[in-house]
Amino acid sequence: MGFEIRRIEIERKTYKLVKTFRISLGAMSESTVIQIRLILNGGTVGLGEASPSFKISGEYLNSVETALRELSQEFIGEDVRNYRVLFDRIDEMFRTFPSAKSALQYAILDALTAEYGLTPFEFFGGAKRKIVSDKTVGIDDVNTMVEDAKNIKGEGFRTIKIKIDSVDFALDVVPKIADATGNIGYIVDANQALKPKEAVEVAEKLHSLGVNVLVLEQPVFKHDYDGLRFVRERSPFPVAADESLYTRYDAFKLARDECVDVFNIKLMKSGLSDGMAIVEIARSAGITLMIGCMGESSLGITQSIDFAAGLGYFTYLDLDCPFLHAEDSKYRGYIRDGDELTVLDREEREKLKD
Ligand code: MN
């Protein structure tokens, strides 16, 4: 057994998407990630991945890569069994690089659990070996979005996430998708594009049309906590914070001021440290949990699958980013069948490592 970190390697990878993915904040046709390979002194390897988003988090790719390359070296010689101490140091050092926090913290847990023949899924609690994800329809012309939604249902997905960017667009496309896909259940995500009153208008009209909206996600500007609460108090549907929620401090304020019904945690916004804290704040405050993603490959999404499946507290899972990729990592900690994701055990995972 060897629990000391001997080497940390950083590599940049770019994966092409099946089609350009558009949200209210911009569009992407490929995803560039930073992958970590953390090697313990006995040779055990832990993997991790950062998927930085400049438009959402202000994380510039080159900065994240440089920070990981240089600062991660300070952890050489550290014992991964002291993961909590290491997580606190990572929180301090990578304060402005949450995706780097996730990659390094997960790589530490991956190596620690591998040394014991376990997985991070088991470390987090081993609650549900199988979880169900939605899949997202990006912004496009309305007919294309309806076709995309029909295809997603055909692939076996039981919940569809729909990106919108204005009142008129939402009231046009969401009912049409609901008509075409049997009103199965929709997460409507505005990515901050609406004013509070507009968000209430969208929610009330979709409700009066009988559209089965499960969650209205981040309707208003990320810093407008009062606006979130305004929408929450008037919306017939649960309201979620996504871009408004990065750290445990955000979660505390959102919970204290009763701004939202749902927290959308993304490890790329919070790392594992703040992700774990946010989960407990949500459970204390009776807030429903959702987990989402940025542009992770299958390696990167394994972090969130282990976290969500291991804890088992998540009602809504939006872990579809690798399904939108035309190219993917060789490594994955799960297999997918329709909308079901089943975690792999340590032995199965090790076969997929280079
Ligand atoms: Mn979102």
PDB file of N, CA and C and ligand atoms in Angstrom, residues 161 163 189 191 217 242-243 264 266, ligand 1:
ATOM      1  N   LYS A 161     -34.762  18.349 -20.882  1.00  0.00           N
ATOM      2  CA  LYS A 161     -34.462  19.720 -20.470  1.00  0.00           C
ATOM      3  C   LYS A 161     -34.502  20.597 -21.716  1.00  0.00           C
ATOM      4  N   LYS A 163     -33.781  24.440 -23.292  1.00  0.00           N
ATOM      5  CA  LYS A 163     -33.154  25.752 -23.128  1.00  0.00           C
ATOM      6  C   LYS A 163     -34.018  26.812 -23.812  1.00  0.00           C
ATOM      7  N   ASP A 189     -34.939  25.763 -18.769  1.00  0.00           N
ATOM      8  CA  ASP A 189     -33.763  26.497 -18.281  1.00  0.00           C
ATOM      9  C   ASP A 189     -33.549  27.767 -19.099  1.00  0.00           C
ATOM     10  N   ASN A 191     -31.244  30.112 -18.251  1.00  0.00           N
ATOM     11  CA  ASN A 191     -29.874  30.627 -18.086  1.00  0.00           C
ATOM     12  C   ASN A 191     -29.856  32.151 -17.894  1.00  0.00           C
ATOM     13  N   GLU A 217     -35.623  26.593 -14.257  1.00  0.00           N
ATOM     14  CA  GLU A 217     -34.233  26.736 -13.803  1.00  0.00           C
ATOM     15  C   GLU A 217     -33.658  28.108 -14.130  1.00  0.00           C
ATOM     16  N   ASP A 242     -29.121  27.799 -10.490  1.00  0.00           N
ATOM     17  CA  ASP A 242     -27.945  27.154 -11.087  1.00  0.00           C
ATOM     18  C   ASP A 242     -26.769  28.138 -11.038  1.00  0.00           C
ATOM     19  N   GLU A 243     -26.763  29.126 -11.939  1.00  0.00           N
ATOM     20  CA  GLU A 243     -25.647  30.075 -11.953  1.00  0.00           C
ATOM     21  C   GLU A 243     -25.566  30.905 -10.660  1.00  0.00           C
ATOM     22  N   ASN A 264     -29.365  23.376  -8.103  1.00  0.00           N
ATOM     23  CA  ASN A 264     -28.673  22.612  -9.141  1.00  0.00           C
ATOM     24  C   ASN A 264     -27.172  22.674  -8.859  1.00  0.00           C
ATOM     25  N   LYS A 266     -23.393  21.658  -9.559  1.00  0.00           N
ATOM     26  CA  LYS A 266     -22.485  21.128 -10.586  1.00  0.00           C
ATOM     27  C   LYS A 266     -21.103  21.085  -9.957  1.00  0.00           C
TER      28      LYS A 266
HETATM   29 MN    MN B   1     -28.657  25.515 -16.023  1.00  0.00          MN
END
